[in-house]
Amino acid sequence: MIRNPQEIEKMRRAGRVVAEMIEKTRAAIRPGITTDDLDKVARAVIHERGARSNFLNYHGFPATICTSPNDMIVHGIPSKNCVLHEGDIISVDCGAIIEGYHGDAAYTAPVGEISKEARRLLEVTEASLWAGIEVMRVGNRLHDIGREVQRVAEAAGFSVVRKYVGHAIGTAMHEEPQVPNYWPGTPGPKLKVGNVYAIEPMVNVGEPDTIELDDGWSVMTKDGLLSAHFEHSIAITEDGPEVLTLP
Ligand code: MG
Ligand code: MG
């Protein structure tokens, strides 16, 4: 899908709301806070900016953000019973709609002091996202993105989740085509000015295998080792990638 400049401008505005959700939830993270507290922070931003939530009621999802601690990869439901502790890592996925146009971004943050390995996982996962963004240029192909994500993650000894992937974004949060975070064996479509994609590597310390909990949402690493998740929504311009959700 090619988005025209007016559509991109609306996605910039949605992206700025998402960026503010990222900044404010990140600033609230500390030992003792619950993931429901973080959801309230995000909900307030959506309300203040006159935006709508694309997560709330999505296939029945009951909250404004996804909060996924430690060995939970994605799609965790915020809860008053989920208290964050010193040494945890917490993945927070945020989204918003402005005038029908969507933004989507995620980060993983430390809770207080974390282990050296956890710190390295966060750094490598974020670096893998930026390596993918860097090749989002006219003349390249869609699957060049995942090839770069995978290269960075695996060079650090980590693995990339296969089952959950990035996506085009626009008037819906999840549009076709999907964007794998690994090289799928074919180059995929050409990247064009006006394409907008949400790139979202999920990187595991151990194996890439996943399991889903009985709540129908929470996705965990099968081996119980840590996982991190970073995401931005990015428009391809004549001058290269424009990150719409940058705080
Ligand atoms: Mg997301
Ligand atoms: Mg996404």
Short mmCIF file of C-alpha atoms and ligand atoms in Angstrom, two decimals:
data_model
loop_
_atom_site.label_atom_id
_atom_site.label_comp_id
_atom_site.label_asym_id
_atom_site.label_seq_id
_atom_site.Cartn_x
_atom_site.Cartn_y
_atom_site.Cartn_z
CA MET A 1 0.00 0.00 0.00
CA ILE A 2 1.24 3.48 -0.92
CA ARG A 3 0.25 6.22 1.55
CA ASN A 4 0.04 9.78 0.21
CA PRO A 5 1.60 12.76 2.03
CA GLN A 6 -1.70 13.66 3.75
CA GLU A 7 -2.02 10.12 5.08
CA ILE A 8 1.61 10.10 6.22
CA GLU A 9 0.97 13.35 8.10
CA LYS A 10 -1.89 11.70 10.02
CA MET A 11 0.36 8.75 10.77
CA ARG A 12 3.00 11.19 12.05
CA ARG A 13 0.41 12.55 14.46
CA ALA A 14 -0.61 9.06 15.58
CA GLY A 15 3.10 8.28 15.92
CA ARG A 16 3.65 11.28 18.19
CA VAL A 17 0.90 10.02 20.52
CA VAL A 18 2.54 6.60 20.60
CA ALA A 19 5.92 8.24 21.28
CA GLU A 20 4.41 10.07 24.24
CA MET A 21 2.92 6.79 25.54
CA ILE A 22 6.41 5.30 25.30
CA GLU A 23 8.07 8.21 27.13
CA LYS A 24 5.51 8.37 29.93
CA THR A 25 5.22 4.63 30.58
CA ARG A 26 9.02 4.32 30.50
CA ALA A 27 9.36 7.12 33.05
CA ALA A 28 6.89 5.33 35.37
CA ILE A 29 8.73 1.98 35.41
CA ARG A 30 10.27 1.19 38.81
CA PRO A 31 10.21 -1.66 41.34
CA GLY A 32 6.77 -1.95 43.00
CA ILE A 33 4.67 -0.57 40.14
CA THR A 34 2.11 -2.88 38.50
CA THR A 35 1.57 -3.35 34.79
CA ASP A 36 -1.98 -2.05 35.32
CA ASP A 37 -0.41 1.21 36.57
CA LEU A 38 1.47 1.45 33.26
CA ASP A 39 -1.77 0.86 31.35
CA LYS A 40 -3.36 3.78 33.21
CA VAL A 41 -0.44 6.05 32.24
CA ALA A 42 -0.85 5.08 28.57
CA ARG A 43 -4.62 5.46 28.68
CA ALA A 44 -4.24 9.02 30.03
CA VAL A 45 -2.03 9.99 27.08
CA ILE A 46 -4.57 8.64 24.57
CA HIS A 47 -7.33 10.57 26.33
CA GLU A 48 -5.36 13.85 26.58
CA ARG A 49 -4.38 13.75 22.88
CA GLY A 50 -7.88 12.98 21.60
CA ALA A 51 -6.68 9.70 20.14
CA ARG A 52 -8.29 6.26 20.16
CA SER A 53 -6.77 2.98 21.26
CA ASN A 54 -6.11 0.37 18.58
CA PHE A 55 -5.28 -2.28 21.21
CA LEU A 56 -8.39 -1.98 23.39
CA ASN A 57 -10.99 -4.54 22.18
CA TYR A 58 -8.69 -5.77 19.40
CA HIS A 59 -10.02 -9.36 19.09
CA GLY A 60 -11.24 -8.76 22.64
CA PHE A 61 -7.92 -7.51 24.12
CA PRO A 62 -8.88 -5.81 27.42
CA ALA A 63 -6.25 -3.03 27.74
CA THR A 64 -4.52 -0.06 26.07
CA ILE A 65 -0.99 -1.51 26.03
CA CYS A 66 0.59 -4.95 26.13
CA THR A 67 2.97 -5.57 29.05
CA SER A 68 5.23 -8.62 28.83
CA PRO A 69 7.77 -9.23 31.63
CA ASN A 70 10.94 -11.37 31.48
CA ASP A 71 10.28 -14.64 29.58
CA MET A 72 6.99 -13.32 28.19
CA ILE A 73 7.66 -12.27 24.59
CA VAL A 74 4.54 -10.26 23.62
CA HIS A 75 0.80 -9.70 24.15
CA GLY A 76 0.80 -9.69 27.97
CA ILE A 77 -2.35 -8.28 29.59
CA PRO A 78 -1.75 -5.48 32.14
CA SER A 79 -2.82 -6.57 35.62
CA LYS A 80 -3.03 -5.22 39.16
CA ASN A 81 -1.51 -8.55 40.22
CA CYS A 82 1.58 -8.18 38.05
CA VAL A 83 4.07 -6.26 40.20
CA LEU A 84 7.45 -5.37 38.69
CA HIS A 85 10.52 -6.23 40.76
CA GLU A 86 14.12 -5.04 40.78
CA GLY A 87 16.01 -7.01 38.12
CA ASP A 88 13.01 -7.68 35.87
CA ILE A 89 12.76 -6.57 32.27
CA ILE A 90 9.39 -5.40 30.94
CA SER A 91 8.28 -5.13 27.31
CA VAL A 92 5.65 -2.47 26.66
CA ASP A 93 3.78 -2.32 23.34
CA CYS A 94 1.85 0.91 22.62
CA GLY A 95 -0.54 1.97 19.86
CA ALA A 96 -2.90 4.82 18.99
CA ILE A 97 -5.26 5.99 16.22
CA ILE A 98 -5.62 9.59 14.99
CA GLU A 99 -8.27 10.33 12.36
CA GLY A 100 -8.37 6.66 11.38
CA TYR A 101 -4.57 6.28 11.01
CA HIS A 102 -2.53 3.99 13.24
CA GLY A 103 0.77 4.09 15.08
CA ASP A 104 2.43 1.09 16.78
CA ALA A 105 5.70 0.86 18.74
CA ALA A 106 7.26 -1.11 21.58
CA TYR A 107 10.29 -1.16 23.86
CA THR A 108 11.77 -3.29 26.60
CA ALA A 109 13.02 -1.52 29.72
CA PRO A 110 14.98 -2.56 32.80
CA VAL A 111 13.32 -2.46 36.22
CA GLY A 112 16.05 -1.08 38.49
CA GLU A 113 19.38 -2.86 38.14
CA ILE A 114 19.35 -5.85 35.77
CA SER A 115 21.85 -8.61 34.93
CA LYS A 116 24.60 -8.07 32.41
CA GLU A 117 22.97 -10.62 30.09
CA ALA A 118 19.58 -8.87 30.29
CA ARG A 119 21.25 -5.54 29.57
CA ARG A 120 22.98 -7.02 26.52
CA LEU A 121 19.69 -8.53 25.30
CA LEU A 122 18.02 -5.11 25.41
CA GLU A 123 20.91 -3.42 23.62
CA VAL A 124 21.16 -6.07 20.90
CA THR A 125 17.39 -6.19 20.27
CA GLU A 126 17.20 -2.41 19.89
CA ALA A 127 20.29 -2.46 17.65
CA SER A 128 18.67 -5.17 15.49
CA LEU A 129 15.62 -2.95 15.01
CA TRP A 130 17.80 -0.04 13.91
CA ALA A 131 19.80 -2.28 11.56
CA GLY A 132 16.49 -3.26 9.93
CA ILE A 133 15.31 0.37 9.73
CA GLU A 134 18.59 1.42 8.11
CA VAL A 135 17.88 -0.67 4.97
CA MET A 136 14.31 0.67 4.53
CA ARG A 137 15.22 2.51 1.35
CA VAL A 138 13.88 2.63 -2.18
CA GLY A 139 15.73 0.03 -4.25
CA ASN A 140 15.91 -2.47 -1.38
CA ARG A 141 13.48 -5.36 -0.80
CA LEU A 142 11.14 -5.99 2.12
CA HIS A 143 13.00 -9.05 3.36
CA ASP A 144 16.30 -7.16 3.52
CA ILE A 145 14.89 -5.80 6.80
CA GLY A 146 14.60 -9.19 8.48
CA ARG A 147 17.94 -10.29 7.10
CA GLU A 148 19.59 -7.37 8.93
CA VAL A 149 17.60 -7.94 12.15
CA GLN A 150 18.59 -11.61 12.17
CA ARG A 151 22.25 -10.84 11.39
CA VAL A 152 22.58 -8.53 14.41
CA ALA A 153 20.64 -10.76 16.82
CA GLU A 154 22.43 -13.98 15.89
CA ALA A 155 25.89 -12.36 15.84
CA ALA A 156 25.30 -11.72 19.56
CA GLY A 157 24.39 -15.38 20.15
CA PHE A 158 20.66 -14.72 20.50
CA SER A 159 17.74 -16.00 18.40
CA VAL A 160 14.88 -14.33 16.54
CA VAL A 161 11.25 -15.38 17.11
CA ARG A 162 9.72 -16.77 13.91
CA LYS A 163 6.04 -17.10 14.78
CA TYR A 164 5.33 -13.38 15.36
CA VAL A 165 6.36 -10.75 12.83
CA GLY A 166 6.12 -7.11 11.78
CA HIS A 167 3.50 -5.73 9.41
CA ALA A 168 2.41 -2.94 7.14
CA ILE A 169 0.35 -0.30 9.00
CA GLY A 170 -2.06 2.44 7.94
CA THR A 171 -5.84 2.53 8.29
CA ALA A 172 -5.57 -0.77 10.18
CA MET A 173 -2.92 -1.73 12.70
CA HIS A 174 -2.05 -4.98 10.94
CA GLU A 175 -2.02 -4.73 7.17
CA GLU A 176 -0.45 -7.01 4.56
CA PRO A 177 2.31 -7.80 3.91
CA GLN A 178 3.88 -9.25 7.03
CA VAL A 179 7.52 -8.41 7.74
CA PRO A 180 9.56 -11.37 9.05
CA ASN A 181 12.43 -10.60 11.42
CA TYR A 182 14.59 -13.16 9.60
CA TRP A 183 15.53 -14.02 6.04
CA PRO A 184 12.62 -16.17 4.75
CA GLY A 185 14.44 -17.35 1.62
CA THR A 186 13.00 -14.86 -0.88
CA PRO A 187 13.64 -11.09 -1.26
CA GLY A 188 9.97 -10.04 -1.05
CA PRO A 189 8.43 -6.94 -2.66
CA LYS A 190 10.38 -3.81 -3.58
CA LEU A 191 10.29 -1.00 -1.04
CA LYS A 192 8.54 2.12 -2.35
CA VAL A 193 8.06 5.72 -1.23
CA GLY A 194 4.83 5.84 0.79
CA ASN A 195 5.12 2.31 2.23
CA VAL A 196 4.71 2.30 6.02
CA TYR A 197 5.79 -0.69 8.09
CA ALA A 198 5.89 -1.58 11.77
CA ILE A 199 9.20 -3.39 12.32
CA GLU A 200 9.29 -5.34 15.56
CA PRO A 201 12.07 -7.80 16.35
CA MET A 202 11.43 -10.20 19.24
CA VAL A 203 14.81 -11.55 20.33
CA ASN A 204 15.36 -14.46 22.73
CA VAL A 205 18.39 -15.31 24.85
CA GLY A 206 17.72 -19.00 24.14
CA GLU A 207 15.72 -20.79 21.47
CA PRO A 208 13.14 -19.05 19.22
CA ASP A 209 10.29 -21.42 20.19
CA THR A 210 7.16 -19.94 21.77
CA ILE A 211 4.15 -21.10 23.79
CA GLU A 212 0.84 -19.35 24.39
CA LEU A 213 -0.76 -19.26 27.85
CA ASP A 214 -4.35 -20.24 28.60
CA ASP A 215 -5.40 -16.57 28.80
CA GLY A 216 -5.35 -16.70 24.99
CA TRP A 217 -2.85 -13.82 24.75
CA SER A 218 0.42 -14.14 26.66
CA VAL A 219 3.23 -15.54 24.48
CA MET A 220 6.18 -17.01 26.41
CA THR A 221 9.58 -18.40 25.48
CA LYS A 222 9.31 -22.19 25.54
CA ASP A 223 12.66 -22.52 27.32
CA GLY A 224 11.79 -19.94 29.99
CA LEU A 225 14.72 -17.67 29.08
CA LEU A 226 14.44 -13.90 28.63
CA SER A 227 12.99 -12.18 25.56
CA ALA A 228 13.01 -8.53 24.42
CA HIS A 229 10.86 -6.62 21.91
CA PHE A 230 11.49 -3.29 20.19
CA GLU A 231 9.23 -1.77 17.53
CA HIS A 232 8.76 1.41 15.50
CA SER A 233 6.38 2.47 12.72
CA ILE A 234 8.44 3.73 9.78
CA ALA A 235 7.52 5.49 6.53
CA ILE A 236 9.75 5.12 3.48
CA THR A 237 10.52 8.53 1.96
CA GLU A 238 12.70 9.63 -0.95
CA ASP A 239 15.34 10.53 1.63
CA GLY A 240 15.18 7.17 3.42
CA PRO A 241 13.34 5.86 6.47
CA GLU A 242 11.29 8.25 8.63
CA VAL A 243 10.59 6.83 12.07
CA LEU A 244 7.08 8.04 12.95
CA THR A 245 7.02 6.82 16.57
CA LEU A 246 10.37 8.17 17.81
CA PRO A 247 10.11 9.72 21.31
MG MG B 1 3.17 -3.19 18.64
MG MG B 2 3.10 -4.23 15.63
#
